[in-house]
């Protein structure tokens, strides 16, 4: 009774662990990656810094306000001679001075350099956002590369498990045939060798599956604590229009958007350097308090001053040895270089799109052929199995049919997930990767 109870408890625990194993869907994987991936988190911090830099507090448009205070103490030996001939000698004559002020400085005009710099910060803010989007796109592509590696190995393990079961059944049949004198010991030995090979392949695949699951969990920010499974089914969109995707690529490709932002930043950089040709006009203001305690040799014993002061100042760098001229020339050259890089990038992106489109279509066709090959290999195996049971084919021919079916299944699994990844890469080039339902 106790043995039955223990066995039942173990069975219930095993079932509970099986049902508790998490099924990680593509949608959930994307959500976890967007929230927990370390690369994406770092990209968000860059965006926050760019937002701070583009704020009004970093624009240079606000005035500066400084508080100043000071105190001075003197102890002197003084000899004072007055106009009537009297002479007064003071030893250790003490005097002190105190001051405090609040000073305001504000640039009224700086040749528009401040305005161009502020616009550059805004463009840099948008560029950082595009760089964060690129990080997210690359992470999503990396995520599904590992996700489909897990899915592929999961399907491969199913095929290898089935192959091992067939090999074990073949060993039993071969042993019966040998026992009844219908076969030689060689058939039994061949079956045992094939079982060992199938077991090794299955063990290696299971180990590789665990490795890929750890890789996937790393992309997800190591958020999954236990074991998990993934969805192995995928669907393909075969209704894409090549011309429409190409137009979207020219408009939304992340690399093209970034080069456009860099061109805008460099355009403003030229204007910023030219602003140094113009004068700078500033406003100064101060509210101060000063108090002096003078020694006995002074006509005024104590004096206190309180009040406002203000003024305008103008500075104009008429000639700085040619440094401004050089900076303007270099800024123009940098802008020209950016335009050349854009021309080169446009050609490269169009080439990459054509390659990606053809690669996707080719992988879809390969997948369909592998699907057809599965049917052919399955029919061939089924017929060979029937003949093997009737003793019309030997173990070598049966094993070959078995391996043909296994290789067809493994090739089909590989082709399916490669085609899906090719689709994702095509969508990334066209800027549509983050606009689809996973």
Short mmCIF file of C-alpha atoms in Angstrom, two decimals:
data_model
loop_
_atom_site.label_atom_id
_atom_site.label_comp_id
_atom_site.label_asym_id
_atom_site.label_seq_id
_atom_site.Cartn_x
_atom_site.Cartn_y
_atom_site.Cartn_z
CA UNK A 1 0.00 0.00 0.00
CA UNK A 2 2.83 2.40 0.85
CA UNK A 3 4.61 1.57 -2.41
CA UNK A 4 1.47 2.33 -4.40
CA UNK A 5 1.04 5.61 -2.54
CA UNK A 6 4.64 6.66 -3.23
CA UNK A 7 4.32 5.71 -6.89
CA UNK A 8 1.07 7.67 -7.23
CA UNK A 9 2.62 10.72 -5.55
CA UNK A 10 5.61 10.62 -7.88
CA UNK A 11 3.31 10.33 -10.88
CA UNK A 12 1.26 13.35 -9.76
CA UNK A 13 4.42 15.40 -9.19
CA UNK A 14 5.69 14.48 -12.64
CA UNK A 15 2.41 15.49 -14.24
CA UNK A 16 2.38 18.77 -12.31
CA UNK A 17 5.91 19.60 -13.49
CA UNK A 18 4.97 18.83 -17.09
CA UNK A 19 1.87 21.00 -17.01
CA UNK A 20 3.76 23.78 -15.18
CA UNK A 21 6.37 24.05 -17.96
CA UNK A 22 5.96 27.41 -19.63
CA UNK A 23 5.07 27.77 -23.29
CA UNK A 24 6.86 30.85 -24.58
CA UNK A 25 4.95 32.37 -27.48
CA UNK A 26 6.61 34.73 -29.99
CA UNK A 27 4.45 37.59 -28.74
CA UNK A 28 5.49 37.05 -25.11
CA UNK A 29 9.13 36.66 -26.11
CA UNK A 30 9.02 40.06 -27.84
CA UNK A 31 7.39 41.69 -24.81
CA UNK A 32 10.01 40.23 -22.45
CA UNK A 33 12.86 41.28 -24.73
CA UNK A 34 11.60 44.84 -25.09
CA UNK A 35 11.28 45.13 -21.32
CA UNK A 36 14.32 43.23 -20.06
CA UNK A 37 16.99 42.98 -22.78
CA UNK A 38 20.17 44.63 -21.55
CA UNK A 39 21.06 46.18 -24.90
CA UNK A 40 17.62 47.78 -25.15
CA UNK A 41 17.88 49.06 -21.58
CA UNK A 42 21.18 50.74 -22.41
CA UNK A 43 19.65 52.25 -25.55
CA UNK A 44 16.87 53.74 -23.40
CA UNK A 45 19.45 55.39 -21.15
CA UNK A 46 21.06 56.98 -24.22
CA UNK A 47 17.65 58.31 -25.24
CA UNK A 48 17.11 59.80 -21.77
CA UNK A 49 20.49 61.54 -21.91
CA UNK A 50 19.68 62.91 -25.38
CA UNK A 51 16.32 64.18 -24.08
CA UNK A 52 18.06 65.96 -21.23
CA UNK A 53 20.61 67.51 -23.59
CA UNK A 54 17.85 68.79 -25.87
CA UNK A 55 16.01 70.51 -23.02
CA UNK A 56 15.78 74.24 -22.40
CA UNK A 57 18.17 73.92 -19.44
CA UNK A 58 20.98 72.93 -21.83
CA UNK A 59 20.08 75.35 -24.60
CA UNK A 60 22.09 78.43 -23.55
CA UNK A 61 18.96 80.58 -23.77
CA UNK A 62 18.65 81.02 -20.01
CA UNK A 63 20.71 83.58 -18.06
CA UNK A 64 23.35 82.74 -15.47
CA UNK A 65 23.00 83.98 -11.91
CA UNK A 66 25.92 83.95 -9.49
CA UNK A 67 26.09 84.77 -5.82
CA UNK A 68 29.32 86.22 -4.41
CA UNK A 69 30.38 87.15 -0.90
CA UNK A 70 33.63 88.09 0.79
CA UNK A 71 35.23 89.49 3.91
CA UNK A 72 38.59 91.16 4.54
CA UNK A 73 40.24 91.92 7.86
CA UNK A 74 43.34 94.15 8.35
CA UNK A 75 45.45 95.00 11.40
CA UNK A 76 48.09 97.64 10.62
CA UNK A 77 50.51 99.98 12.32
CA UNK A 78 49.67 103.40 10.85
CA UNK A 79 51.33 106.81 11.07
CA UNK A 80 49.09 109.63 9.82
CA UNK A 81 50.25 113.27 9.31
CA UNK A 82 47.46 115.85 9.05
CA UNK A 83 47.47 119.17 7.19
CA UNK A 84 47.85 121.16 10.41
CA UNK A 85 51.07 119.36 11.21
CA UNK A 86 49.70 116.92 13.73
CA UNK A 87 51.04 113.42 13.59
CA UNK A 88 49.07 110.45 14.84
CA UNK A 89 50.54 107.00 15.27
CA UNK A 90 48.27 103.97 15.51
CA UNK A 91 49.46 100.51 16.41
CA UNK A 92 47.33 97.51 15.59
CA UNK A 93 44.73 99.63 13.83
CA UNK A 94 41.93 97.34 12.74
CA UNK A 95 39.77 97.61 9.63
CA UNK A 96 37.41 95.23 7.86
CA UNK A 97 35.42 95.03 4.67
CA UNK A 98 32.42 92.89 3.78
CA UNK A 99 30.67 92.45 0.46
CA UNK A 100 27.87 90.37 -1.08
CA UNK A 101 26.31 90.52 -4.51
CA UNK A 102 24.08 88.68 -6.95
CA UNK A 103 25.36 88.92 -10.54
CA UNK A 104 23.32 88.30 -13.67
CA UNK A 105 24.75 87.58 -17.11
CA UNK A 106 22.65 87.06 -20.20
CA UNK A 107 23.68 86.76 -23.82
CA UNK A 108 21.29 88.78 -25.95
CA UNK A 109 22.84 87.86 -29.29
CA UNK A 110 25.69 85.54 -30.21
CA UNK A 111 25.49 85.47 -33.99
CA UNK A 112 22.67 82.84 -33.85
CA UNK A 113 25.18 80.23 -32.70
CA UNK A 114 23.01 79.41 -29.73
CA UNK A 115 19.97 78.84 -31.96
CA UNK A 116 21.86 76.53 -34.33
CA UNK A 117 23.36 74.62 -31.40
CA UNK A 118 19.90 74.12 -29.90
CA UNK A 119 18.60 72.81 -33.23
CA UNK A 120 21.57 70.44 -33.42
CA UNK A 121 20.66 69.09 -29.99
CA UNK A 122 17.10 68.47 -31.16
CA UNK A 123 18.34 66.65 -34.26
CA UNK A 124 20.75 64.64 -32.11
CA UNK A 125 17.85 63.73 -29.86
CA UNK A 126 15.96 62.31 -32.85
CA UNK A 127 19.12 60.55 -34.09
CA UNK A 128 19.50 58.86 -30.72
CA UNK A 129 15.91 57.71 -30.97
CA UNK A 130 16.67 56.17 -34.37
CA UNK A 131 19.75 54.47 -32.94
CA UNK A 132 17.58 53.03 -30.16
CA UNK A 133 15.14 51.77 -32.79
CA UNK A 134 18.02 50.11 -34.65
CA UNK A 135 19.06 48.39 -31.41
CA UNK A 136 15.51 47.16 -30.90
CA UNK A 137 15.26 45.86 -34.48
CA UNK A 138 18.59 44.05 -34.21
CA UNK A 139 17.56 42.59 -30.86
CA UNK A 140 14.24 41.34 -32.29
CA UNK A 141 16.11 39.72 -35.18
CA UNK A 142 18.59 38.17 -32.75
CA UNK A 143 15.69 37.03 -30.57
CA UNK A 144 13.97 35.13 -33.36
CA UNK A 145 17.22 33.69 -34.65
CA UNK A 146 17.69 31.96 -31.30
CA UNK A 147 13.93 31.36 -30.85
CA UNK A 148 13.76 29.44 -34.13
CA UNK A 149 16.93 27.56 -33.27
CA UNK A 150 15.06 26.29 -30.22
CA UNK A 151 11.99 25.52 -32.32
CA UNK A 152 14.04 23.70 -34.94
CA UNK A 153 15.83 21.55 -32.37
CA UNK A 154 12.52 20.80 -30.66
CA UNK A 155 11.15 19.43 -33.94
CA UNK A 156 14.43 17.64 -34.64
CA UNK A 157 14.27 15.93 -31.26
CA UNK A 158 10.77 14.71 -32.07
CA UNK A 159 12.07 13.23 -35.31
CA UNK A 160 15.13 11.71 -33.62
CA UNK A 161 12.97 10.25 -30.86
CA UNK A 162 10.72 8.63 -33.43
CA UNK A 163 13.77 7.33 -35.31
CA UNK A 164 15.16 5.81 -32.11
CA UNK A 165 11.83 4.14 -31.37
CA UNK A 166 11.79 2.62 -34.87
CA UNK A 167 15.37 1.40 -34.39
CA UNK A 168 14.44 -0.24 -31.09
CA UNK A 169 11.49 -1.96 -32.74
CA UNK A 170 13.80 -3.13 -35.51
CA UNK A 171 16.18 -4.60 -32.92
CA UNK A 172 13.33 -6.57 -31.36
CA UNK A 173 12.30 -7.89 -34.78
CA UNK A 174 15.88 -8.75 -35.66
CA UNK A 175 16.32 -10.58 -32.36
CA UNK A 176 13.13 -12.60 -32.97
CA UNK A 177 14.23 -13.43 -36.49
CA UNK A 178 17.63 -14.55 -35.21
CA UNK A 179 16.07 -16.63 -32.45
CA UNK A 180 13.88 -18.44 -34.99
CA UNK A 181 16.68 -18.89 -37.47
CA UNK A 182 15.30 -16.48 -40.04
CA UNK A 183 18.26 -14.07 -39.84
CA UNK A 184 21.89 -13.90 -38.86
CA UNK A 185 23.49 -12.33 -35.83
CA UNK A 186 24.82 -9.58 -38.11
CA UNK A 187 21.34 -8.08 -38.45
CA UNK A 188 21.05 -7.90 -34.66
CA UNK A 189 24.47 -6.26 -34.33
CA UNK A 190 23.64 -3.73 -37.05
CA UNK A 191 20.44 -2.84 -35.24
CA UNK A 192 22.31 -2.36 -31.97
CA UNK A 193 24.87 -0.10 -33.68
CA UNK A 194 22.09 2.01 -35.21
CA UNK A 195 20.37 2.31 -31.82
CA UNK A 196 23.60 3.60 -30.30
CA UNK A 197 24.07 6.12 -33.10
CA UNK A 198 20.47 7.29 -32.82
CA UNK A 199 20.81 7.60 -29.03
CA UNK A 200 23.97 9.68 -29.37
CA UNK A 201 22.34 11.99 -31.93
CA UNK A 202 19.35 12.42 -29.63
CA UNK A 203 21.53 13.16 -26.60
CA UNK A 204 23.59 15.73 -28.52
CA UNK A 205 20.46 17.44 -29.80
CA UNK A 206 18.96 17.63 -26.32
CA UNK A 207 22.15 19.18 -24.98
CA UNK A 208 22.24 21.67 -27.85
CA UNK A 209 18.59 22.50 -27.19
CA UNK A 210 19.38 23.40 -23.58
CA UNK A 211 22.25 25.60 -24.76
CA UNK A 212 19.98 27.46 -27.18
CA UNK A 213 17.35 27.90 -24.48
CA UNK A 214 19.97 29.55 -22.29
CA UNK A 215 20.95 31.80 -25.19
CA UNK A 216 17.31 32.73 -25.70
CA UNK A 217 16.84 33.45 -22.01
CA UNK A 218 19.88 35.73 -22.12
CA UNK A 219 18.29 37.77 -24.91
CA UNK A 220 15.18 38.00 -22.72
CA UNK A 221 17.21 39.42 -19.85
CA UNK A 222 17.36 36.07 -18.01
CA UNK A 223 13.73 36.45 -16.90
CA UNK A 224 12.57 32.82 -17.28
CA UNK A 225 13.50 30.82 -14.19
CA UNK A 226 12.41 27.31 -15.19
CA UNK A 227 12.36 25.24 -18.35
CA UNK A 228 10.13 26.30 -21.21
CA UNK A 229 8.96 25.32 -24.68
CA UNK A 230 8.41 27.47 -27.76
CA UNK A 231 5.89 27.49 -30.56
CA UNK A 232 7.14 25.47 -33.52
CA UNK A 233 4.53 26.57 -36.05
CA UNK A 234 5.17 29.52 -38.35
CA UNK A 235 3.16 31.20 -41.07
CA UNK A 236 4.44 33.09 -44.10
CA UNK A 237 3.13 36.18 -45.80
CA UNK A 238 3.30 35.48 -49.52
CA UNK A 239 1.35 38.60 -50.51
CA UNK A 240 4.20 41.10 -50.23
CA UNK A 241 4.59 43.51 -53.11
CA UNK A 242 8.20 43.95 -54.12
CA UNK A 243 7.69 47.50 -55.40
CA UNK A 244 5.81 48.59 -52.27
CA UNK A 245 8.43 47.15 -49.94
CA UNK A 246 11.19 48.78 -51.96
CA UNK A 247 9.51 52.18 -51.63
CA UNK A 248 9.12 51.65 -47.89
CA UNK A 249 12.80 50.75 -47.73
CA UNK A 250 13.78 54.03 -49.36
CA UNK A 251 11.65 55.95 -46.88
CA UNK A 252 11.86 53.98 -43.62
CA UNK A 253 15.15 52.10 -43.69
CA UNK A 254 16.83 52.81 -40.37
CA UNK A 255 20.29 53.41 -41.85
CA UNK A 256 18.94 55.89 -44.40
CA UNK A 257 17.00 57.72 -41.70
CA UNK A 258 20.14 58.01 -39.59
CA UNK A 259 22.27 59.35 -42.45
CA UNK A 260 19.59 61.98 -43.12
CA UNK A 261 19.76 63.07 -39.49
CA UNK A 262 23.54 63.26 -39.65
CA UNK A 263 23.26 65.45 -42.75
CA UNK A 264 20.83 67.74 -40.94
CA UNK A 265 23.20 67.97 -37.95
CA UNK A 266 26.18 68.76 -40.17
CA UNK A 267 24.16 71.39 -42.07
CA UNK A 268 23.45 73.13 -38.79
CA UNK A 269 27.11 72.66 -37.86
CA UNK A 270 28.17 74.79 -40.84
CA UNK A 271 25.78 77.54 -39.76
CA UNK A 272 26.98 77.28 -36.18
CA UNK A 273 30.59 77.83 -37.24
CA UNK A 274 29.58 80.80 -39.42
CA UNK A 275 27.93 82.43 -36.41
CA UNK A 276 31.43 83.14 -35.06
CA UNK A 277 31.77 85.83 -37.75
CA UNK A 278 29.15 87.95 -35.94
CA UNK A 279 29.47 89.90 -32.68
CA UNK A 280 28.19 88.89 -29.28
CA UNK A 281 26.02 91.22 -27.23
CA UNK A 282 25.53 90.56 -23.54
CA UNK A 283 23.60 92.01 -20.64
CA UNK A 284 25.06 92.22 -17.15
CA UNK A 285 23.35 93.13 -13.92
CA UNK A 286 24.27 93.08 -10.26
CA UNK A 287 22.75 93.81 -6.91
CA UNK A 288 25.42 94.31 -4.25
CA UNK A 289 26.06 95.20 -0.64
CA UNK A 290 29.42 96.51 0.64
CA UNK A 291 30.42 97.55 4.16
CA UNK A 292 33.78 98.95 5.32
CA UNK A 293 34.89 99.41 8.92
CA UNK A 294 37.89 101.79 8.69
CA UNK A 295 40.57 102.48 11.24
CA UNK A 296 40.94 105.77 13.12
CA UNK A 297 43.22 107.24 10.48
CA UNK A 298 40.36 107.40 7.98
CA UNK A 299 37.96 110.27 7.60
CA UNK A 300 35.04 107.87 7.34
CA UNK A 301 34.75 105.33 10.10
CA UNK A 302 32.06 103.13 8.59
CA UNK A 303 30.66 103.14 5.07
CA UNK A 304 27.89 100.97 3.62
CA UNK A 305 26.85 100.75 -0.05
CA UNK A 306 23.78 98.96 -1.39
CA UNK A 307 22.34 99.13 -4.87
CA UNK A 308 21.92 97.90 -8.44
CA UNK A 309 24.27 98.11 -11.38
CA UNK A 310 23.84 97.00 -14.95
CA UNK A 311 25.30 97.30 -18.38
CA UNK A 312 25.67 96.07 -21.92
CA UNK A 313 28.79 94.60 -23.44
CA UNK A 314 29.73 93.81 -27.01
CA UNK A 315 32.56 91.65 -28.21
CA UNK A 316 33.47 91.03 -31.84
CA UNK A 317 36.22 88.70 -32.84
CA UNK A 318 37.35 90.62 -35.92
CA UNK A 319 40.17 88.21 -36.73
CA UNK A 320 41.27 85.11 -34.82
CA UNK A 321 44.18 84.10 -37.00
CA UNK A 322 41.97 82.15 -39.42
CA UNK A 323 40.66 79.54 -36.99
CA UNK A 324 37.01 80.31 -37.71
CA UNK A 325 37.59 80.22 -41.47
CA UNK A 326 39.24 76.79 -41.11
CA UNK A 327 36.41 75.43 -38.98
CA UNK A 328 33.81 76.61 -41.48
CA UNK A 329 35.69 74.97 -44.36
CA UNK A 330 36.03 71.70 -42.48
CA UNK A 331 32.35 71.73 -41.54
CA UNK A 332 31.44 72.12 -45.21
CA UNK A 333 33.74 69.24 -46.13
CA UNK A 334 32.12 67.04 -43.46
CA UNK A 335 28.70 67.89 -44.87
CA UNK A 336 29.86 66.99 -48.36
CA UNK A 337 31.24 63.69 -47.04
CA UNK A 338 27.91 62.90 -45.43
CA UNK A 339 26.10 63.45 -48.73
CA UNK A 340 28.55 61.14 -50.50
CA UNK A 341 28.00 58.50 -47.82
CA UNK A 342 24.25 58.80 -48.34
CA UNK A 343 24.60 58.20 -52.08
CA UNK A 344 26.70 55.13 -51.36
CA UNK A 345 24.27 53.92 -48.70
CA UNK A 346 21.24 54.27 -50.98
CA UNK A 347 22.91 52.02 -53.56
CA UNK A 348 23.91 49.51 -50.88
CA UNK A 349 20.45 49.40 -49.32
CA UNK A 350 18.79 48.85 -52.69
CA UNK A 351 21.22 46.02 -53.38
CA UNK A 352 20.61 44.51 -49.94
CA UNK A 353 16.86 44.71 -50.51
CA UNK A 354 17.10 42.92 -53.86
CA UNK A 355 19.26 40.22 -52.30
CA UNK A 356 16.90 39.86 -49.33
CA UNK A 357 13.83 39.67 -51.58
CA UNK A 358 15.35 36.99 -53.80
CA UNK A 359 16.67 35.11 -50.77
CA UNK A 360 13.22 35.10 -49.17
CA UNK A 361 11.50 33.87 -52.32
CA UNK A 362 14.18 31.22 -52.82
CA UNK A 363 13.91 29.96 -49.25
CA UNK A 364 10.13 29.77 -49.56
CA UNK A 365 10.48 27.60 -52.66
CA UNK A 366 13.05 25.39 -50.92
CA UNK A 367 10.70 24.96 -47.96
CA UNK A 368 7.85 23.92 -50.25
CA UNK A 369 10.11 21.41 -51.98
CA UNK A 370 11.22 20.03 -48.63
CA UNK A 371 7.57 19.63 -47.66
CA UNK A 372 7.00 17.60 -50.81
CA UNK A 373 10.17 15.63 -50.11
CA UNK A 374 8.75 14.67 -46.70
CA UNK A 375 5.74 13.05 -48.35
CA UNK A 376 7.95 11.15 -50.79
CA UNK A 377 10.33 9.99 -48.07
CA UNK A 378 7.43 8.98 -45.81
CA UNK A 379 5.79 6.91 -48.57
CA UNK A 380 9.14 5.29 -49.36
CA UNK A 381 9.73 4.46 -45.69
CA UNK A 382 6.24 3.06 -45.19
CA UNK A 383 6.64 0.71 -48.16
CA UNK A 384 10.14 -0.30 -47.07
CA UNK A 385 8.83 -1.00 -43.57
CA UNK A 386 6.14 -3.32 -44.92
CA UNK A 387 8.68 -5.14 -47.05
CA UNK A 388 11.07 -5.34 -44.09
CA UNK A 389 8.36 -6.97 -41.99
CA UNK A 390 7.83 -9.49 -44.82
CA UNK A 391 11.57 -10.06 -45.11
CA UNK A 392 11.71 -8.70 -48.66
CA UNK A 393 14.39 -6.05 -47.86
CA UNK A 394 17.43 -6.33 -45.65
CA UNK A 395 18.36 -4.18 -42.66
CA UNK A 396 20.71 -2.02 -44.71
CA UNK A 397 17.98 -1.04 -47.16
CA UNK A 398 15.58 -0.42 -44.29
CA UNK A 399 18.12 1.76 -42.48
CA UNK A 400 18.71 3.79 -45.62
CA UNK A 401 14.98 4.46 -45.98
CA UNK A 402 14.86 5.40 -42.30
CA UNK A 403 17.76 7.84 -42.65
CA UNK A 404 16.23 9.33 -45.80
CA UNK A 405 13.05 10.11 -43.88
CA UNK A 406 14.99 11.54 -40.93
CA UNK A 407 17.17 13.74 -43.14
CA UNK A 408 14.10 14.95 -45.00
CA UNK A 409 12.45 15.97 -41.71
CA UNK A 410 15.59 17.71 -40.47
CA UNK A 411 16.01 19.54 -43.80
CA UNK A 412 12.35 20.57 -43.79
CA UNK A 413 12.66 21.97 -40.26
CA UNK A 414 15.80 23.89 -41.20
CA UNK A 415 14.25 25.28 -44.39
CA UNK A 416 11.09 26.41 -42.58
CA UNK A 417 12.85 28.54 -39.99
CA UNK A 418 15.45 29.90 -42.40
CA UNK A 419 12.61 31.12 -44.60
CA UNK A 420 10.94 32.86 -41.67
CA UNK A 421 14.17 34.56 -40.64
CA UNK A 422 14.65 35.69 -44.26
CA UNK A 423 11.20 37.27 -44.08
CA UNK A 424 12.10 39.12 -40.88
CA UNK A 425 15.33 40.41 -42.38
CA UNK A 426 13.40 41.69 -45.41
CA UNK A 427 10.98 43.48 -43.09
CA UNK A 428 13.87 44.98 -41.14
CA UNK A 429 15.37 46.46 -44.30
CA UNK A 430 12.04 48.02 -45.24
CA UNK A 431 11.49 49.43 -41.73
CA UNK A 432 8.42 47.27 -41.13
CA UNK A 433 9.79 44.81 -38.57
CA UNK A 434 8.27 46.61 -35.58
CA UNK A 435 4.92 47.08 -37.32
CA UNK A 436 3.94 43.41 -37.63
CA UNK A 437 2.19 40.98 -35.32
CA UNK A 438 4.55 38.29 -34.19
#
